[in-house]
PDB file of C-alpha atoms in Angstrom:
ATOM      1  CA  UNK A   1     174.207-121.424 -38.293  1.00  0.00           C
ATOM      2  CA  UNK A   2     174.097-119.239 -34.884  1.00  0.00           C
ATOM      3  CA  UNK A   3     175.982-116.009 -35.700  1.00  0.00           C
ATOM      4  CA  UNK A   4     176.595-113.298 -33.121  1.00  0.00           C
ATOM      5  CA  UNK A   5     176.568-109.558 -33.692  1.00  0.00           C
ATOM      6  CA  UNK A   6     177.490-106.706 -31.798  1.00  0.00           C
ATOM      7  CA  UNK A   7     177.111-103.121 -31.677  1.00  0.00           C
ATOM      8  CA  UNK A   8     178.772-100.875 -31.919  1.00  0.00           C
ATOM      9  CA  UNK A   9     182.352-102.328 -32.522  1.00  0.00           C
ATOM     10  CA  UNK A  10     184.206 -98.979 -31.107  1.00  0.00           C
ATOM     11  CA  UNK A  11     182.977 -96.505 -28.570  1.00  0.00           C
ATOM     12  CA  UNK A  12     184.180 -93.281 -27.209  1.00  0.00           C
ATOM     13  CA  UNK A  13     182.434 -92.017 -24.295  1.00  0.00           C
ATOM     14  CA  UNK A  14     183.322 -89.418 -21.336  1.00  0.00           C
ATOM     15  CA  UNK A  15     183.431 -90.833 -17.884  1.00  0.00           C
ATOM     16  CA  UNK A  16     180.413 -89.767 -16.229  1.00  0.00           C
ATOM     17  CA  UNK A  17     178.015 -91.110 -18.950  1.00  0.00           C
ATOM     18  CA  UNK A  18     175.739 -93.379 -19.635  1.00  0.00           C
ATOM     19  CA  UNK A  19     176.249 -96.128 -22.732  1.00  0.00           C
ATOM     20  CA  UNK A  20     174.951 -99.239 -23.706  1.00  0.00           C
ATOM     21  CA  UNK A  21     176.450-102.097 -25.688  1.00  0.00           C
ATOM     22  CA  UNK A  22     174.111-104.557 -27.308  1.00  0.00           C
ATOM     23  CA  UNK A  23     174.328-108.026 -28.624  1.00  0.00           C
ATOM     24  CA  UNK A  24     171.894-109.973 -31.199  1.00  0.00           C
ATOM     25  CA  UNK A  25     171.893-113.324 -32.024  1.00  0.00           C
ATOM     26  CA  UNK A  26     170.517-115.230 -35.146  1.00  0.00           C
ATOM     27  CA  UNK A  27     169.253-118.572 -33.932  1.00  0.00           C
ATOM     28  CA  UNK A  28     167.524-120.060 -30.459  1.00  0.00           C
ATOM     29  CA  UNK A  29     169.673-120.069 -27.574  1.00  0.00           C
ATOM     30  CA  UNK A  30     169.477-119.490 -23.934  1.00  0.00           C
ATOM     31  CA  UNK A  31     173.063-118.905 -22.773  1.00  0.00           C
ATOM     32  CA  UNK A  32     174.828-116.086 -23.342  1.00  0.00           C
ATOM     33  CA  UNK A  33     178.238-114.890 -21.473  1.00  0.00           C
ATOM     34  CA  UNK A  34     179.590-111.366 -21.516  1.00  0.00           C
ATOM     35  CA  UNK A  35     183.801-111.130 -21.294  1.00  0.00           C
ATOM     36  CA  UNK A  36     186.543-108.399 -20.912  1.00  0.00           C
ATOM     37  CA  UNK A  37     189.708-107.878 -22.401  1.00  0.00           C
ATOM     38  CA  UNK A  38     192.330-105.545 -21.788  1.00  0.00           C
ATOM     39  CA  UNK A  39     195.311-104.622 -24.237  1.00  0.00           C
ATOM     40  CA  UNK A  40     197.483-107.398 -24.166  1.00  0.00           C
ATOM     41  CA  UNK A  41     195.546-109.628 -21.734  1.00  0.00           C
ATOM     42  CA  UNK A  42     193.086-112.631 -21.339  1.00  0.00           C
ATOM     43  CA  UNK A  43     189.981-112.596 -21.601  1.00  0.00           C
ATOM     44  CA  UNK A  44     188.036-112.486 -17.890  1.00  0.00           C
ATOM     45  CA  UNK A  45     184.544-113.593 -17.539  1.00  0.00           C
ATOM     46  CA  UNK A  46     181.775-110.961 -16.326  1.00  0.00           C
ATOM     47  CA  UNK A  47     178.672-112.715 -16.883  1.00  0.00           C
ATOM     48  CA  UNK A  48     176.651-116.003 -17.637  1.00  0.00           C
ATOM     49  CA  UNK A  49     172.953-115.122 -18.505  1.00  0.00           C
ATOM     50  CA  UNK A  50     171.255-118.333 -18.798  1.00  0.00           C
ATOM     51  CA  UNK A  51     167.157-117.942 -19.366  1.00  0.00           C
ATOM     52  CA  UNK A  52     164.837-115.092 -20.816  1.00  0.00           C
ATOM     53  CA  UNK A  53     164.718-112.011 -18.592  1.00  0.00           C
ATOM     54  CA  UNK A  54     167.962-113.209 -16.994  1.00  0.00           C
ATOM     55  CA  UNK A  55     169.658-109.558 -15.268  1.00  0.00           C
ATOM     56  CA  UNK A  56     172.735-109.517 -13.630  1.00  0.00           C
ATOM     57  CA  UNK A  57     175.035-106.360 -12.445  1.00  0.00           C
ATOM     58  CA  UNK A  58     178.540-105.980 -10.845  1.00  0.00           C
ATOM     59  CA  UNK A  59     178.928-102.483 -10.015  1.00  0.00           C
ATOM     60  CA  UNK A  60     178.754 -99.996 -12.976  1.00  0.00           C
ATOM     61  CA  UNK A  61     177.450-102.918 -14.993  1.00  0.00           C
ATOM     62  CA  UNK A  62     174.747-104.682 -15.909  1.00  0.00           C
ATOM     63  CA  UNK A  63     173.837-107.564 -18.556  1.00  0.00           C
ATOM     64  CA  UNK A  64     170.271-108.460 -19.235  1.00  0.00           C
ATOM     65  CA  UNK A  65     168.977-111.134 -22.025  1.00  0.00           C
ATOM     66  CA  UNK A  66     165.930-111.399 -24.080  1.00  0.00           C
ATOM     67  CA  UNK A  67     166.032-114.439 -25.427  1.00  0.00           C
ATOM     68  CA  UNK A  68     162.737-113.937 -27.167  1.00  0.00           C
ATOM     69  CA  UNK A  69     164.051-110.651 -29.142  1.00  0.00           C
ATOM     70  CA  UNK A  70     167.553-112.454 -29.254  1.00  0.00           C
ATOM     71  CA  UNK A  71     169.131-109.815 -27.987  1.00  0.00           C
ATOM     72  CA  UNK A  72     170.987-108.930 -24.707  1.00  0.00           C
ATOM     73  CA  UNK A  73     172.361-105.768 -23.305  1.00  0.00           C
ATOM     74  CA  UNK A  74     175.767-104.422 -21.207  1.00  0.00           C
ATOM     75  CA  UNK A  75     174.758-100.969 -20.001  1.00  0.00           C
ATOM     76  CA  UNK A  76     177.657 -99.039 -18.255  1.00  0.00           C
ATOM     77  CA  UNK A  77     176.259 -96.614 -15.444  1.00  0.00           C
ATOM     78  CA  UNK A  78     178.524 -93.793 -14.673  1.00  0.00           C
ATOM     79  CA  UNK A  79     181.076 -94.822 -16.550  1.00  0.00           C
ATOM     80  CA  UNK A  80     185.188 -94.712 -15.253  1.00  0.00           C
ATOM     81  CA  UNK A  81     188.480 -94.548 -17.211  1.00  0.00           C
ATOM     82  CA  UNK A  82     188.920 -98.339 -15.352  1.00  0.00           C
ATOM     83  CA  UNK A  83     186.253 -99.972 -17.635  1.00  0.00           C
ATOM     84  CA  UNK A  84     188.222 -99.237 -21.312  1.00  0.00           C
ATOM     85  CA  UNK A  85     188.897-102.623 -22.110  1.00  0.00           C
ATOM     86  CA  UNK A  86     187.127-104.325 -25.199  1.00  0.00           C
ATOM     87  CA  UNK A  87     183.839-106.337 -23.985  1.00  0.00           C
ATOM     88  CA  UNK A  88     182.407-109.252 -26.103  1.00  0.00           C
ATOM     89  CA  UNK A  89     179.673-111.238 -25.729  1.00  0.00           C
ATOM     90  CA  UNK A  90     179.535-114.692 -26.593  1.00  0.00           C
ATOM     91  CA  UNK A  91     176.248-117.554 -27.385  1.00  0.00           C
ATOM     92  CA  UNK A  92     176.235-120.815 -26.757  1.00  0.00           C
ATOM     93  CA  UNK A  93     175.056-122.887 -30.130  1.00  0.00           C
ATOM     94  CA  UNK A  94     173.763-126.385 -29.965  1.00  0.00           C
ATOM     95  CA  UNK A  95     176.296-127.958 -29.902  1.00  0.00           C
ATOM     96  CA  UNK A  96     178.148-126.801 -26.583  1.00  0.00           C
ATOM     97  CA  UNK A  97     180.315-124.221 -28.446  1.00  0.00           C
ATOM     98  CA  UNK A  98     180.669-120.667 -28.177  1.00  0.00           C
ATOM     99  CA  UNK A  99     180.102-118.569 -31.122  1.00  0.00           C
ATOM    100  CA  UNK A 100     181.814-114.670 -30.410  1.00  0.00           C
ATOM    101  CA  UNK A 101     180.666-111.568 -31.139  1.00  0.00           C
ATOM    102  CA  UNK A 102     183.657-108.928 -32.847  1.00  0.00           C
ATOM    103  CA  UNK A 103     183.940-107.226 -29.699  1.00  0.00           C
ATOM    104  CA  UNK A 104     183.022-103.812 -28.467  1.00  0.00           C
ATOM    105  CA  UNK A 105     186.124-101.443 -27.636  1.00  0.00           C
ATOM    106  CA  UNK A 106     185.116 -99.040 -25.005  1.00  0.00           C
ATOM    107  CA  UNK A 107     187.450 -96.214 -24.455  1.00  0.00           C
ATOM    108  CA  UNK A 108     186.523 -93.775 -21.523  1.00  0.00           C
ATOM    109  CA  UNK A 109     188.027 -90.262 -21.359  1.00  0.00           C
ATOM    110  CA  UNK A 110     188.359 -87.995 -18.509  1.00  0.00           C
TER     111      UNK A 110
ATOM    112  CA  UNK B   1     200.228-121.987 -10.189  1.00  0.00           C
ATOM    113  CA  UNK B   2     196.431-121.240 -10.399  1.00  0.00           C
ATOM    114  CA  UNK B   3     193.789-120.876 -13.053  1.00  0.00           C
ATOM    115  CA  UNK B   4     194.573-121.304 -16.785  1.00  0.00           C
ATOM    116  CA  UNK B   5     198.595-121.239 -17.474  1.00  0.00           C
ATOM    117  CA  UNK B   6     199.993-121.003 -20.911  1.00  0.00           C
ATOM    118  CA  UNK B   7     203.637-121.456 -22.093  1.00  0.00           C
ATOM    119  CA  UNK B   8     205.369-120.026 -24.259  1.00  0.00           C
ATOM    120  CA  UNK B   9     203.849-115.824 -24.244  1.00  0.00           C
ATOM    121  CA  UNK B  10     205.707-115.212 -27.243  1.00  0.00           C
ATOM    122  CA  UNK B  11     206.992-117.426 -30.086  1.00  0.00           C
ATOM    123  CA  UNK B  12     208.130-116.590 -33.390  1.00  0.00           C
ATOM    124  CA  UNK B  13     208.756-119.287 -35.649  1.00  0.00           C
ATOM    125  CA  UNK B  14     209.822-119.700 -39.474  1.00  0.00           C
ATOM    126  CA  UNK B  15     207.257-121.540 -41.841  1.00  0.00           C
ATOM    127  CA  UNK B  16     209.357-124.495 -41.946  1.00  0.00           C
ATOM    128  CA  UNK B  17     209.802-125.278 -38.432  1.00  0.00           C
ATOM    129  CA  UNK B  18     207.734-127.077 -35.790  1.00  0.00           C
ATOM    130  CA  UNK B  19     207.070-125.881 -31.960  1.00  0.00           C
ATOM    131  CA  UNK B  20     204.444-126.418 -29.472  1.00  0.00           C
ATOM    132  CA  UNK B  21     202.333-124.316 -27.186  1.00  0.00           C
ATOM    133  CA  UNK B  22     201.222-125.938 -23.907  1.00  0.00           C
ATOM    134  CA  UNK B  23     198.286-125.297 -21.942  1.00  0.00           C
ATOM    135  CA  UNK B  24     197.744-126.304 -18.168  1.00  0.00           C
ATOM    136  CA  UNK B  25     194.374-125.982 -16.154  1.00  0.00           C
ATOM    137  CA  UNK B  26     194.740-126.107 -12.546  1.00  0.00           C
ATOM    138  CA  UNK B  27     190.848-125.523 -11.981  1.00  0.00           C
ATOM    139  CA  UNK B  28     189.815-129.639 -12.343  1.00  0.00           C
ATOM    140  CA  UNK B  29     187.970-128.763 -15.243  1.00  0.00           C
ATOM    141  CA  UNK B  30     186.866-131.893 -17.326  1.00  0.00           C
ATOM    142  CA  UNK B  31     186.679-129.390 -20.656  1.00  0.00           C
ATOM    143  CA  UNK B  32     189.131-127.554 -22.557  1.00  0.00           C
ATOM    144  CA  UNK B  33     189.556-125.536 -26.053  1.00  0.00           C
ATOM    145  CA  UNK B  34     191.898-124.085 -28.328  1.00  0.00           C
ATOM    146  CA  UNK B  35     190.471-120.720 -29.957  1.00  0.00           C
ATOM    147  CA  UNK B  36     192.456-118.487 -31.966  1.00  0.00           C
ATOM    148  CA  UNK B  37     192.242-114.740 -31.747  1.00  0.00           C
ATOM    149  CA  UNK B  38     193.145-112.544 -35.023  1.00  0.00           C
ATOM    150  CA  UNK B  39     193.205-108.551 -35.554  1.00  0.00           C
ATOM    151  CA  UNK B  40     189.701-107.704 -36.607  1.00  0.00           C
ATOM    152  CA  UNK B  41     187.918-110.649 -36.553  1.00  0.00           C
ATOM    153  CA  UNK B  42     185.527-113.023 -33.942  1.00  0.00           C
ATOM    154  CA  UNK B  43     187.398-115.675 -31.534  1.00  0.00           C
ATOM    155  CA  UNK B  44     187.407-118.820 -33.498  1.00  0.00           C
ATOM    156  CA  UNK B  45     187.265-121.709 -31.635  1.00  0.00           C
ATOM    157  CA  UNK B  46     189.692-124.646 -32.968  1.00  0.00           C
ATOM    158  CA  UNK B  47     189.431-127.397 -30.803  1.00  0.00           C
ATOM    159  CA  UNK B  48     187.420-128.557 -28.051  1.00  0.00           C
ATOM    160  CA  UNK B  49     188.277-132.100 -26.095  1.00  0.00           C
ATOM    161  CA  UNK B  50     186.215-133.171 -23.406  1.00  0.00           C
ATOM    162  CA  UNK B  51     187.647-135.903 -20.510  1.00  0.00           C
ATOM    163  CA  UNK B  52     190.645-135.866 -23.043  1.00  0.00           C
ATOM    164  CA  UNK B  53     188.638-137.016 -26.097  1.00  0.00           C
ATOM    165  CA  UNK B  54     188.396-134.256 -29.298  1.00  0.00           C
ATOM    166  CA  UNK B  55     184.747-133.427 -29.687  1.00  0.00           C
ATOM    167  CA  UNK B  56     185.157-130.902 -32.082  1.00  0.00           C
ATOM    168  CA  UNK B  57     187.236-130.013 -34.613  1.00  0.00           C
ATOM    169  CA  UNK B  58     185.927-126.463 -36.353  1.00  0.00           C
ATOM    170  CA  UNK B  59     187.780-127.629 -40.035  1.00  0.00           C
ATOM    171  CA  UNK B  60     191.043-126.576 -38.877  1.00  0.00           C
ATOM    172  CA  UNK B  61     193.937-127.203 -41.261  1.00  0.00           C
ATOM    173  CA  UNK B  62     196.274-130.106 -40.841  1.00  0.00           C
ATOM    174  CA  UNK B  63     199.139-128.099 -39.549  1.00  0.00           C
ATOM    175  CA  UNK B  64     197.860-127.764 -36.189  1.00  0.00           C
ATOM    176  CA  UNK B  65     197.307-130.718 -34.421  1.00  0.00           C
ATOM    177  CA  UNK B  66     195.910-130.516 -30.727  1.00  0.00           C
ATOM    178  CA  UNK B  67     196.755-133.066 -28.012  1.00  0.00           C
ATOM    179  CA  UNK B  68     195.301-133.614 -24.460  1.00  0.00           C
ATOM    180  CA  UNK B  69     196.808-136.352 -22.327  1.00  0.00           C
ATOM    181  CA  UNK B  70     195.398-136.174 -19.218  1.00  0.00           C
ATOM    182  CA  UNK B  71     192.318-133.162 -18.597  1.00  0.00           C
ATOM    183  CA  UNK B  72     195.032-130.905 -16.919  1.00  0.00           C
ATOM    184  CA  UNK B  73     196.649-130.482 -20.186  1.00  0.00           C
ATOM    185  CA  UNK B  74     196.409-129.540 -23.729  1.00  0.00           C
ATOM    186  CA  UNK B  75     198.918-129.083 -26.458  1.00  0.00           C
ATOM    187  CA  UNK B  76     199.014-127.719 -29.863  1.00  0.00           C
ATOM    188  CA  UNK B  77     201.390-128.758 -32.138  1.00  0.00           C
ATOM    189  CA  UNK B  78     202.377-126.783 -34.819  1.00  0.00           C
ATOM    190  CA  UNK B  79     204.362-127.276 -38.400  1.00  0.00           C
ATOM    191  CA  UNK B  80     204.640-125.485 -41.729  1.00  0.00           C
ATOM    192  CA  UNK B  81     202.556-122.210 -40.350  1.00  0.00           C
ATOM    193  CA  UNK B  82     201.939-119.871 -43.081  1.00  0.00           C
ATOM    194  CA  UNK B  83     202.354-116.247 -42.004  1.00  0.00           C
ATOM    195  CA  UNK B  84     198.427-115.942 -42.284  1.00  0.00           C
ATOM    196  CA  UNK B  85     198.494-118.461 -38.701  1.00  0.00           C
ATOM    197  CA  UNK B  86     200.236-115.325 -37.206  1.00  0.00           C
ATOM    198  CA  UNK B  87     197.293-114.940 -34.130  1.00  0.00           C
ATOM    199  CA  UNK B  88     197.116-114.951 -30.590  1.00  0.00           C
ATOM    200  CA  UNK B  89     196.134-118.408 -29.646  1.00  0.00           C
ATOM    201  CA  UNK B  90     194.184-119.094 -26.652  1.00  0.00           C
ATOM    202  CA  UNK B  91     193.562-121.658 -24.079  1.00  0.00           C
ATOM    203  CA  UNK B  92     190.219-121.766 -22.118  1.00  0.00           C
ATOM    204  CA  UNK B  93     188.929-124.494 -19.688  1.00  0.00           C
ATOM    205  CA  UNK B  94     185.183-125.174 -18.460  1.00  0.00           C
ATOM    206  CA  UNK B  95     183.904-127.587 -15.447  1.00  0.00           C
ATOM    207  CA  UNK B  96     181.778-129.557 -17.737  1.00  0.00           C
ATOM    208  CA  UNK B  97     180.624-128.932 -21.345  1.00  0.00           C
ATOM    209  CA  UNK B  98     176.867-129.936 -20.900  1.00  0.00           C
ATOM    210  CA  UNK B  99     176.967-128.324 -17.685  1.00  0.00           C
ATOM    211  CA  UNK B 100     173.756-125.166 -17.827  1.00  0.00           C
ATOM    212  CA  UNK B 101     177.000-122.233 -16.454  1.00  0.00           C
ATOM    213  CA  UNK B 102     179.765-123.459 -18.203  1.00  0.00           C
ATOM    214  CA  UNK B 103     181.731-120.567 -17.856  1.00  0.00           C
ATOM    215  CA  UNK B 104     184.646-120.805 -19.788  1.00  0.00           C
ATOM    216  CA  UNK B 105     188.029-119.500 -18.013  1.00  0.00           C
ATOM    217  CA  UNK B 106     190.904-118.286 -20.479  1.00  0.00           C
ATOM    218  CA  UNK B 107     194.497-118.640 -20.393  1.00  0.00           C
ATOM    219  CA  UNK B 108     197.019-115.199 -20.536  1.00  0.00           C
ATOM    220  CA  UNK B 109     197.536-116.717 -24.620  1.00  0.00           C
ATOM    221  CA  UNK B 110     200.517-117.003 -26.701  1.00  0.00           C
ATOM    222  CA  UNK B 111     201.415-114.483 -29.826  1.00  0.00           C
ATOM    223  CA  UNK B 112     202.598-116.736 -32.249  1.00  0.00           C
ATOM    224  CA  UNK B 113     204.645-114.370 -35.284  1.00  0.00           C
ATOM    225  CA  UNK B 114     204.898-117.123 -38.384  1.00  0.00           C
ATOM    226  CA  UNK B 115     207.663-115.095 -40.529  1.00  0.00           C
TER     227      UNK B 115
END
């Protein structure tokens, strides 16, 4: 059974800084989407990372995969009060469906 | 009316009664899903019909009962809720479930309060 973890499941940061959210996954796959949610809203698709090595980046973000180590990465560059939303990453499991992460929520101060 | 449309936002219902939530994809999809969001806890993913036939149905109890009759649309029907089902339940659509992106587009949701 495919489970999905992330880390960490709250995060604080100033704007300005640097983070990076990760997400591992238990069992082969190699498709792995990254959404956003803000309070009270849908979620909105950010990424689809689809083979090993796989990086993609829309402005202060970027997603990479490893499907080898299982694992991929949201790093936030710079980060702006704009980006607090709660991110979660989700892997597709053999049988078409997605299997969620908890979800990361990212607050940014000024 | 674009993208993924859900009706109603809100509901509140008593554990005796029965409602529906409607779900309407204007994106020609050929996929669609029923996943329901609690406080602390992963999306679950409910249902999943494909060209309007269920492919999957994640052991969901008997009081919800999905229906697509066309690929535009998607309904859950809902009866003797316990307050537990309190969630927000959302709609998502995809092109094509075999399809290597299938990016999944959501719905705004409904916040179902089972008193």
């Amino acid at each position: 059974e495919l489970k999905v973890e992330q880390n960490p499941l709250f995060l604080s940061m100033q704007e300005g800084k640097n983070y990076t959210i990760y997400c591992n996954y238990s069992t082969t796959s190699d498709r792995l989407y990254w959404y956003r949610q803000d309070p009270g809203k849908s979620l909105e698709s950010l990424f689809v990372l689809l083979s090993n090595g796989a990086v993609k980046q829309e402005g202060r973000l970027m997603a990479s995969l490893d499907t080898k180590a299982r694992l991929s990465t949201l790093h936030i560059t710079a980060a702006v009060h704009d980006l607090s939303a709660t991110y979660f990453c989700a892997v597709l499991d053999s049988n078409y469906q997605l299997i969620w992460g908890a979800g990361t929520k990212l607050i940014i101060k000024p | 009316e674009t993208g993924v449309t859900q009706t109603p936002r809100h509901l509140v219902m008593g554990m005796t009664n029965k409602k529906s939530l409607k779900c309407e994809q204007h994106l020609g999809h050929n996929a669609m899903y029923w996943y329901k969001q609690s406080a602390k806890k992963p999306l679950e993913l409910m249902f999943v019909y494909s060209l309007e036939e269920r492919v999957e149905n994640n052991s969901v109890p008997s009081r919800f009962s999905p229906e697509c009759p066309n690929s535009s649309h998607l309904f859950l029907h809902l009866h003797t809720l316990q307050p537990e089902d309190s969630a927000l339940y959302l709609c998502a659509s995809s092109q094509d479930l075999a399809l290597a992106y299938n990016e999944q587009f959501f719905g705004p949701g409904t916040r179902l309060t089972v008193l």
